[in-house]
Short mmCIF file of C-alpha atoms and ligand atoms in Angstrom, two decimals:
data_model
loop_
_atom_site.label_atom_id
_atom_site.label_comp_id
_atom_site.label_asym_id
_atom_site.label_seq_id
_atom_site.Cartn_x
_atom_site.Cartn_y
_atom_site.Cartn_z
CA UNK V 3 -51.17 -4.26 -33.16
CA UNK V 4 -47.39 -4.11 -33.53
CA UNK V 5 -46.10 -5.72 -36.67
CA UNK V 6 -44.34 -9.02 -36.13
CA UNK V 7 -40.82 -9.23 -37.43
CA UNK V 8 -37.54 -10.92 -36.75
CA UNK V 9 -35.14 -8.46 -35.18
CA UNK V 10 -31.52 -9.55 -35.10
CA UNK V 11 -28.83 -7.71 -33.27
CA UNK V 12 -25.86 -9.53 -34.70
CA UNK V 13 -26.41 -13.20 -33.83
CA UNK V 14 -25.80 -15.89 -36.42
CA UNK V 15 -28.72 -18.17 -35.82
CA UNK V 16 -32.31 -17.43 -36.53
CA UNK V 17 -34.59 -18.06 -33.53
CA UNK V 18 -37.50 -20.34 -34.35
CA UNK V 19 -40.01 -17.99 -32.76
CA UNK V 20 -41.43 -14.72 -33.97
CA UNK V 21 -40.00 -11.70 -32.20
CA UNK V 22 -41.95 -8.45 -32.34
CA UNK V 23 -40.30 -5.11 -33.02
CA UNK V 24 -41.62 -4.04 -29.65
CA UNK V 25 -42.84 -6.68 -27.24
CA UNK V 26 -45.55 -6.09 -24.63
CA UNK V 27 -43.87 -8.22 -22.04
CA UNK V 28 -40.82 -10.44 -21.91
CA UNK V 29 -40.66 -13.01 -19.13
CA UNK V 30 -37.14 -14.06 -18.15
CA UNK V 31 -36.96 -17.46 -16.50
CA UNK V 32 -38.79 -20.75 -16.95
CA UNK V 33 -39.30 -22.06 -13.43
CA UNK V 34 -42.78 -22.23 -11.88
CA UNK V 35 -42.77 -18.42 -11.42
CA UNK V 36 -41.98 -17.51 -15.03
CA UNK V 37 -44.22 -20.23 -16.46
CA UNK V 38 -47.18 -19.22 -14.33
CA UNK V 39 -46.63 -15.60 -15.33
CA UNK V 40 -46.67 -16.84 -18.93
CA UNK V 41 -49.97 -18.69 -18.48
CA UNK V 42 -51.64 -15.60 -17.01
CA UNK V 43 -50.06 -13.12 -19.44
CA UNK V 44 -51.01 -15.18 -22.47
CA UNK V 45 -54.57 -15.62 -21.22
CA UNK V 46 -54.66 -11.80 -20.92
CA UNK V 47 -53.78 -11.64 -24.65
CA UNK V 48 -50.41 -10.04 -23.95
CA UNK V 49 -48.77 -12.58 -26.30
CA UNK V 50 -45.74 -12.89 -23.97
CA UNK V 51 -42.28 -13.93 -25.03
CA UNK V 52 -40.58 -16.16 -22.47
CA UNK V 53 -36.80 -16.46 -22.51
CA UNK V 54 -36.07 -19.83 -20.98
CA UNK V 55 -32.40 -19.68 -20.01
CA UNK V 56 -30.20 -22.75 -20.02
CA UNK V 57 -31.03 -25.49 -19.33
CA UNK V 58 -34.45 -24.06 -18.44
CA UNK V 59 -37.01 -25.12 -15.88
CA UNK V 60 -35.08 -23.98 -12.83
CA UNK V 61 -34.51 -25.91 -9.64
CA UNK V 62 -37.45 -28.27 -10.15
CA UNK V 63 -35.51 -29.88 -12.99
CA UNK V 64 -33.13 -31.19 -10.34
CA UNK V 65 -35.85 -32.45 -8.03
CA UNK V 66 -37.41 -35.88 -7.70
CA UNK V 67 -40.88 -36.12 -6.20
CA UNK V 68 -42.71 -32.88 -5.48
CA UNK V 69 -45.26 -33.91 -2.87
CA UNK V 70 -46.58 -30.53 -1.81
CA UNK V 71 -47.70 -28.88 -5.03
CA UNK V 72 -51.50 -28.71 -4.78
CA UNK V 73 -53.33 -30.80 -7.34
CA UNK V 74 -50.92 -33.72 -7.41
CA UNK V 75 -52.15 -36.09 -4.68
CA UNK V 76 -49.70 -38.81 -5.74
CA UNK V 77 -46.70 -36.40 -6.07
CA UNK V 78 -45.22 -35.29 -9.38
CA UNK V 79 -41.66 -35.37 -10.67
CA UNK V 80 -40.14 -31.87 -10.80
CA UNK V 81 -39.42 -32.02 -14.57
CA UNK V 82 -42.95 -33.32 -15.25
CA UNK V 83 -44.45 -30.43 -13.33
CA UNK V 84 -42.36 -27.98 -15.36
CA UNK V 85 -43.41 -29.66 -18.57
CA UNK V 86 -47.09 -29.47 -17.56
CA UNK V 87 -46.75 -25.74 -16.86
CA UNK V 88 -44.96 -25.21 -20.16
CA UNK V 89 -47.65 -27.05 -22.12
CA UNK V 90 -50.28 -24.94 -20.40
CA UNK V 91 -48.46 -21.72 -21.33
CA UNK V 92 -47.96 -22.91 -24.93
CA UNK V 93 -51.65 -23.70 -25.21
CA UNK V 94 -52.52 -20.04 -24.60
CA UNK V 95 -49.94 -18.69 -27.03
CA UNK V 96 -46.76 -18.02 -25.07
CA UNK V 97 -43.70 -17.93 -27.33
CA UNK V 98 -40.65 -19.69 -25.88
CA UNK V 99 -37.15 -18.60 -26.80
CA UNK V 100 -34.42 -21.08 -25.87
CA UNK V 101 -31.80 -18.48 -25.09
CA UNK V 102 -30.22 -16.69 -22.20
CA UNK V 103 -30.31 -12.95 -21.60
CA UNK V 104 -26.75 -11.68 -21.26
CA UNK V 105 -27.48 -7.99 -20.84
CA UNK V 106 -30.40 -5.99 -19.47
CA UNK V 107 -31.12 -2.34 -20.11
CA UNK V 108 -34.19 -1.82 -17.97
CA UNK V 109 -34.42 1.93 -17.65
CA UNK V 110 -36.57 4.02 -19.97
CA UNK V 111 -39.92 3.35 -21.60
CA UNK V 112 -38.48 0.74 -23.92
CA UNK V 113 -36.38 -1.91 -22.20
CA UNK V 114 -33.74 -3.74 -24.21
CA UNK V 115 -32.61 -7.28 -23.51
CA UNK V 116 -29.76 -8.93 -25.40
CA UNK V 117 -29.59 -12.69 -25.76
CA UNK V 118 -26.48 -14.86 -25.90
CA UNK V 119 -27.09 -15.13 -29.66
CA UNK V 120 -26.84 -11.36 -29.98
CA UNK V 121 -30.56 -10.89 -30.52
CA UNK V 122 -31.79 -7.57 -29.15
CA UNK V 123 -35.33 -7.68 -27.81
CA UNK V 124 -37.22 -4.46 -27.15
CA UNK V 125 -40.12 -4.56 -24.75
CA UNK V 126 -42.42 -2.34 -22.71
CA UNK V 127 -42.47 -4.59 -19.67
CA UNK V 128 -40.20 -7.24 -18.22
CA UNK V 129 -41.01 -9.94 -15.68
CA UNK V 130 -37.89 -11.17 -13.90
CA UNK V 131 -38.22 -14.77 -12.76
CA UNK V 132 -34.55 -15.67 -12.88
CA UNK V 133 -34.63 -17.84 -9.76
CA UNK V 134 -31.73 -18.78 -7.55
CA UNK V 135 -28.62 -20.92 -7.92
CA UNK V 136 -27.11 -23.48 -5.59
CA UNK V 137 -24.66 -22.06 -3.09
CA UNK V 138 -21.35 -23.80 -2.46
CA UNK V 139 -19.17 -23.70 0.64
CA UNK V 140 -16.55 -21.55 -1.10
CA UNK V 141 -13.46 -23.65 -0.33
CA UNK V 142 -10.54 -23.95 -2.69
CA UNK V 143 -10.53 -27.76 -2.77
CA UNK V 144 -14.28 -27.78 -3.25
CA UNK V 145 -13.91 -25.73 -6.44
CA UNK V 146 -11.05 -27.95 -7.58
CA UNK V 147 -13.10 -31.12 -7.08
CA UNK V 148 -16.33 -29.93 -8.71
CA UNK V 149 -17.26 -32.69 -11.12
CA UNK V 150 -14.76 -35.00 -9.41
CA UNK V 151 -16.86 -35.89 -6.40
CA UNK V 152 -18.33 -32.48 -5.55
CA UNK V 153 -21.83 -31.71 -6.77
CA UNK V 154 -24.85 -29.59 -5.86
CA UNK V 155 -27.27 -31.87 -7.71
CA UNK V 156 -27.97 -35.27 -6.20
CA UNK V 157 -30.60 -36.06 -8.80
CA UNK V 158 -28.17 -35.36 -11.65
CA UNK V 159 -25.11 -37.11 -10.25
CA UNK V 160 -26.34 -39.56 -7.60
CA UNK V 161 -26.34 -42.46 -10.03
CA UNK V 162 -22.52 -42.34 -10.25
CA UNK V 163 -22.18 -43.22 -6.57
CA UNK V 164 -23.70 -46.69 -6.63
CA UNK V 165 -22.61 -48.67 -3.52
CA UNK V 166 -20.29 -45.87 -2.42
CA UNK V 167 -20.17 -43.64 0.67
CA UNK V 168 -21.26 -40.04 0.16
CA UNK V 169 -21.97 -36.98 2.30
CA UNK V 170 -24.65 -34.31 2.03
CA UNK V 171 -23.90 -30.94 3.59
CA UNK V 172 -26.81 -28.96 5.06
CA UNK V 173 -29.84 -29.38 7.27
CA UNK V 174 -32.72 -27.99 5.20
CA UNK V 175 -35.32 -29.74 3.07
CA UNK V 176 -32.96 -29.86 0.09
CA UNK V 177 -30.25 -31.64 2.09
CA UNK V 178 -32.61 -34.25 3.47
CA UNK V 179 -34.33 -34.75 0.15
CA UNK V 180 -30.92 -35.20 -1.52
CA UNK V 181 -29.81 -37.62 1.19
CA UNK V 182 -32.92 -39.74 0.82
CA UNK V 183 -32.55 -39.78 -2.94
CA UNK V 184 -28.90 -40.82 -2.60
CA UNK V 185 -29.84 -43.81 -0.40
CA UNK V 186 -31.26 -45.35 -3.58
CA UNK V 187 -27.76 -45.53 -5.04
CA UNK V 188 -25.13 -45.17 -2.34
CA UNK V 189 -24.31 -47.65 0.38
CA UNK V 190 -24.03 -45.01 3.08
CA UNK V 191 -25.09 -41.38 3.23
CA UNK V 192 -23.75 -39.00 5.86
CA UNK V 193 -25.66 -35.81 6.52
CA UNK V 194 -23.23 -33.24 7.87
CA UNK V 195 -25.04 -30.41 9.63
CA UNK V 196 -23.54 -27.49 11.46
CA UNK V 197 -26.10 -27.53 14.28
CA UNK V 198 -27.83 -30.21 16.36
CA UNK V 199 -31.26 -29.56 14.88
CA UNK V 200 -32.54 -29.70 11.32
CA UNK V 201 -34.22 -26.78 9.60
CA UNK V 202 -36.07 -29.20 7.29
CA UNK V 203 -39.78 -30.02 7.59
CA UNK V 204 -40.77 -32.60 10.19
CA UNK V 205 -41.82 -35.21 7.64
CA UNK V 206 -38.43 -35.07 5.93
CA UNK V 207 -36.66 -35.27 9.28
CA UNK V 208 -38.61 -38.40 10.20
CA UNK V 209 -37.75 -40.04 6.90
CA UNK V 210 -34.05 -39.21 7.13
CA UNK V 211 -33.70 -40.19 10.78
CA UNK V 212 -35.37 -43.54 10.21
CA UNK V 213 -33.42 -44.49 7.08
CA UNK V 214 -30.81 -47.14 7.98
CA UNK V 215 -28.40 -45.93 5.28
CA UNK V 216 -28.30 -42.41 6.71
CA UNK V 217 -25.87 -41.34 9.41
CA UNK V 218 -26.20 -37.82 10.80
CA UNK V 219 -23.07 -35.95 11.79
CA UNK V 220 -24.34 -33.16 14.04
CA UNK V 221 -22.52 -29.95 14.93
CA UNK V 222 -20.01 -30.36 12.14
CA UNK V 223 -18.71 -28.38 9.20
CA UNK V 224 -16.38 -29.28 6.35
CA UNK V 225 -12.88 -28.15 7.21
CA UNK V 226 -11.33 -29.42 4.00
CA UNK V 227 -11.74 -31.87 1.16
CA UNK V 228 -9.20 -34.59 0.40
CA UNK V 229 -8.53 -35.78 -3.13
CA UNK V 230 -7.10 -34.87 -6.51
CA UNK V 231 -9.17 -34.33 -9.65
CA UNK V 232 -6.67 -36.08 -11.88
CA UNK V 233 -6.31 -39.12 -9.56
CA UNK V 234 -9.27 -40.64 -7.71
CA UNK V 235 -11.27 -37.45 -7.23
CA UNK V 236 -12.69 -36.84 -3.78
CA UNK V 237 -11.65 -39.49 -1.27
CA UNK V 238 -12.46 -37.98 2.14
CA UNK V 239 -13.83 -35.01 4.04
CA UNK V 240 -12.19 -33.45 7.07
CA UNK V 241 -14.94 -32.41 9.43
CA UNK V 242 -14.61 -30.01 12.32
CA UNK V 243 -16.90 -30.29 15.30
CA UNK V 244 -18.31 -26.81 15.94
CA UNK V 245 -18.54 -27.45 19.69
CA UNK V 246 -15.21 -29.13 20.40
CA UNK V 247 -13.11 -28.06 17.39
CA UNK V 248 -12.09 -31.69 17.01
CA UNK V 249 -11.24 -32.64 13.42
CA UNK V 250 -12.19 -36.09 12.12
CA UNK V 251 -12.13 -37.63 8.66
CA UNK V 252 -14.84 -39.57 6.85
CA UNK V 253 -14.10 -41.56 3.71
CA UNK V 254 -16.48 -40.49 0.96
CA UNK V 255 -16.29 -40.30 -2.79
CA UNK V 256 -19.11 -37.82 -3.15
CA UNK V 257 -19.99 -34.56 -1.43
CA UNK V 258 -23.38 -33.05 -2.23
CA UNK V 259 -23.71 -29.43 -1.15
CA UNK V 260 -27.22 -28.37 -0.12
CA UNK V 261 -26.68 -25.20 1.86
CA UNK V 262 -29.24 -22.97 0.18
CA UNK V 263 -29.39 -20.81 -2.90
CA UNK V 264 -28.43 -17.30 -3.99
CA UNK V 265 -30.78 -15.18 -6.12
CA UNK V 266 -29.72 -14.76 -9.75
CA UNK V 267 -29.47 -10.99 -10.06
CA UNK V 268 -25.93 -10.31 -11.24
CA UNK V 269 -26.87 -8.96 -14.66
CA UNK V 270 -29.30 -6.32 -13.41
CA UNK V 271 -28.08 -5.72 -9.85
CA UNK V 272 -26.98 -2.16 -10.67
CA UNK V 273 -30.43 -1.28 -12.03
CA UNK V 274 -33.03 -3.08 -9.92
CA UNK V 275 -33.13 -2.40 -6.18
CA UNK V 276 -32.12 -5.40 -4.09
CA UNK V 277 -32.33 -6.11 -0.38
CA UNK V 278 -29.27 -6.75 1.78
CA UNK V 279 -29.27 -10.45 0.95
CA UNK V 280 -29.44 -9.71 -2.79
CA UNK V 281 -33.13 -10.49 -3.43
CA UNK V 282 -35.13 -8.13 -5.66
CA UNK V 283 -37.19 -5.73 -3.59
CA UNK V 284 -40.85 -5.50 -4.53
CA UNK V 285 -43.27 -2.99 -3.12
CA UNK V 286 -46.39 -3.40 -0.99
CA UNK V 287 -46.97 -7.09 -1.51
CA UNK V 288 -47.01 -6.63 -5.29
CA UNK V 289 -44.49 -7.66 -7.95
CA UNK V 290 -43.51 -4.06 -8.80
CA UNK V 291 -39.78 -3.36 -8.57
CA UNK V 292 -38.29 0.15 -8.27
CA UNK V 293 -38.31 0.45 -12.09
CA UNK V 294 -41.65 1.15 -13.80
CA UNK V 295 -42.51 -1.73 -16.11
CA UNK V 296 -40.16 -4.19 -14.40
CA UNK V 297 -41.78 -6.87 -12.26
CA UNK V 298 -40.30 -9.75 -10.27
CA UNK V 299 -41.52 -13.16 -9.17
CA UNK V 300 -40.27 -16.42 -7.67
CA UNK V 301 -37.08 -17.20 -5.79
CA UNK V 302 -35.27 -14.14 -7.11
CA UNK V 303 -37.51 -11.96 -4.94
CA UNK V 304 -38.51 -14.36 -2.17
CA UNK V 305 -36.09 -14.72 0.73
CA UNK V 306 -38.75 -16.29 2.92
CA UNK V 307 -40.98 -19.01 1.44
CA UNK V 308 -39.05 -20.33 -1.59
CA UNK V 309 -41.63 -22.94 -2.49
CA UNK V 310 -42.71 -24.00 -5.99
CA UNK V 311 -46.28 -23.04 -5.15
CA UNK V 312 -45.37 -19.60 -3.79
CA UNK V 313 -43.18 -19.03 -6.85
CA UNK V 314 -46.13 -19.94 -9.06
CA UNK V 315 -48.40 -17.62 -7.05
CA UNK V 316 -45.97 -14.74 -7.40
CA UNK V 317 -45.76 -15.40 -11.15
CA UNK V 318 -49.52 -14.99 -11.32
CA UNK V 319 -49.24 -11.70 -9.43
CA UNK V 320 -46.49 -10.47 -11.76
CA UNK V 321 -48.62 -11.13 -14.84
CA UNK V 322 -51.67 -9.43 -13.33
CA UNK V 323 -49.57 -6.43 -12.25
CA UNK V 324 -48.03 -6.23 -15.72
CA UNK V 325 -51.40 -6.35 -17.44
CA UNK V 326 -52.75 -3.58 -15.19
CA UNK V 327 -49.62 -1.46 -15.66
CA UNK V 328 -49.76 -1.77 -19.46
CA UNK V 329 -53.39 -0.65 -19.41
CA UNK V 330 -52.62 2.24 -17.06
CA UNK V 331 -49.79 3.31 -19.36
CA UNK V 332 -52.27 3.39 -22.22
CA UNK V 333 -50.64 0.57 -24.17
CA UNK V 334 -52.94 -1.59 -26.25
P1 NAP A 417 -32.40 -23.75 3.50
O1 NAP A 417 -33.73 -24.10 4.04
O2 NAP A 417 -31.95 -22.34 3.55
O3 NAP A 417 -31.34 -24.66 4.28
C1 NAP A 417 -29.97 -24.49 4.09
C2 NAP A 417 -29.25 -25.39 5.08
O4 NAP A 417 -27.86 -25.27 4.83
C3 NAP A 417 -29.51 -25.01 6.53
O5 NAP A 417 -29.66 -26.15 7.31
C4 NAP A 417 -28.24 -24.23 6.89
O6 NAP A 417 -27.88 -24.40 8.25
C5 NAP A 417 -27.21 -24.90 6.05
N1 NAP A 417 -26.11 -24.00 5.68
C6 NAP A 417 -26.20 -22.78 5.12
N2 NAP A 417 -24.98 -22.27 4.90
C7 NAP A 417 -24.10 -23.21 5.35
C8 NAP A 417 -22.68 -23.28 5.39
N3 NAP A 417 -21.93 -22.28 4.92
N4 NAP A 417 -22.12 -24.38 5.92
C9 NAP A 417 -22.88 -25.39 6.37
N5 NAP A 417 -24.23 -25.40 6.35
C10 NAP A 417 -24.83 -24.31 5.85
O7 NAP A 417 -32.22 -24.18 1.97
P2 NAP A 417 -32.86 -25.42 1.17
O8 NAP A 417 -32.77 -26.67 1.94
O9 NAP A 417 -32.25 -25.36 -0.19
O10 NAP A 417 -34.38 -25.02 1.06
C11 NAP A 417 -34.76 -23.77 0.49
C12 NAP A 417 -36.28 -23.66 0.52
O11 NAP A 417 -36.82 -24.62 -0.39
C13 NAP A 417 -36.87 -23.95 1.89
O12 NAP A 417 -37.95 -23.09 2.09
C14 NAP A 417 -37.34 -25.38 1.78
O13 NAP A 417 -38.45 -25.66 2.62
C15 NAP A 417 -37.72 -25.45 0.32
N6 NAP A 417 -37.61 -26.83 -0.19
C16 NAP A 417 -38.73 -27.61 -0.09
C17 NAP A 417 -38.69 -28.91 -0.50
C18 NAP A 417 -39.93 -29.73 -0.39
O14 NAP A 417 -40.89 -29.27 0.20
N7 NAP A 417 -39.97 -30.93 -0.94
C19 NAP A 417 -37.50 -29.46 -1.02
C20 NAP A 417 -36.38 -28.65 -1.07
C21 NAP A 417 -36.45 -27.34 -0.65
P3 NAP A 417 -28.75 -23.73 9.43
O15 NAP A 417 -29.97 -24.57 9.54
O16 NAP A 417 -27.84 -23.84 10.60
O17 NAP A 417 -29.01 -22.33 9.02
#
């Protein structure tokens, strides 16, 4: 067995976990994909190191009730589900490193990952479960007003909009879930959707459509945002009707963007093969990427299902594929 040692690459602070000179497998990401990979890899005695990222836990940390994760008949809060998975991984010996990887060198037999603390981690295999990040509309005033009325996290910021009027942009499950959450705080919640039909699941549609605080603005996109960060923040949205081009204004102090997510691949995009939309390509229904010893799971490689349970399932596959690959490569 490889000797255990602390291996610093220039950082100031000592991590509170043991880092091996050469790891078997490093899992990057602590959403349901990475954590499930950790449970399976640790039960396979691979003694995995999981680099959590900041703040860790992924999108479920910004979710309220998760009603469709099997095994929780009464629903479970997103952060509680993450904590349960983490406890399960800890129980089997996963080491958690509260750091972020800032550089990946994935080619060659020994992969090298560098953390934000300057720690260099060498490993035979890597499981990428880096997830996806909220997409914004990309407008100048939106950027300017981030934190001053513009948010992509209703659960984090909804509380600040007590008795106010807010808008959610999007027509998927996230948008409707955010809108319903916001009805607990806000007086009125507009859902601004670019089409006349929601993409969200039927049950969420029924809930949103029957909530008296919710007003749907169909066939509409945000044309501009009104407000100044150093004055009152966001005060209104200019909406353009996609059918008539008519521009109207709604008075809102909050705009919650829920228009999907982009996979987090920037740091290894020039090494790992991605599809046209930027998701990691895996081969033949496995978790293998184009680089031997590099595996992917969860939202970073899933343009289609994007569910907590499918992320967890793909994390399981990544750990099993890693275990098999390590054996095939003759590593103990
Ligand atoms: P999504 O399903 O991709 O929906 C994104 C929504 O944003 C769509 O309605 C889309 O409109 C709209 N949109 C995209 N770009 C836009 C733009 N530039 N301007 C205006 N609108 C724009 O994303 P999501 O809601 O984040 O959900 C992602 C996945 O997670 C889905 O599979 C969903 O089922 C799942 N999820 C599940 C739950 C749950 O089960 N509790 C909760 C949240 C998310 P179009 O419809 O016109 O394309």
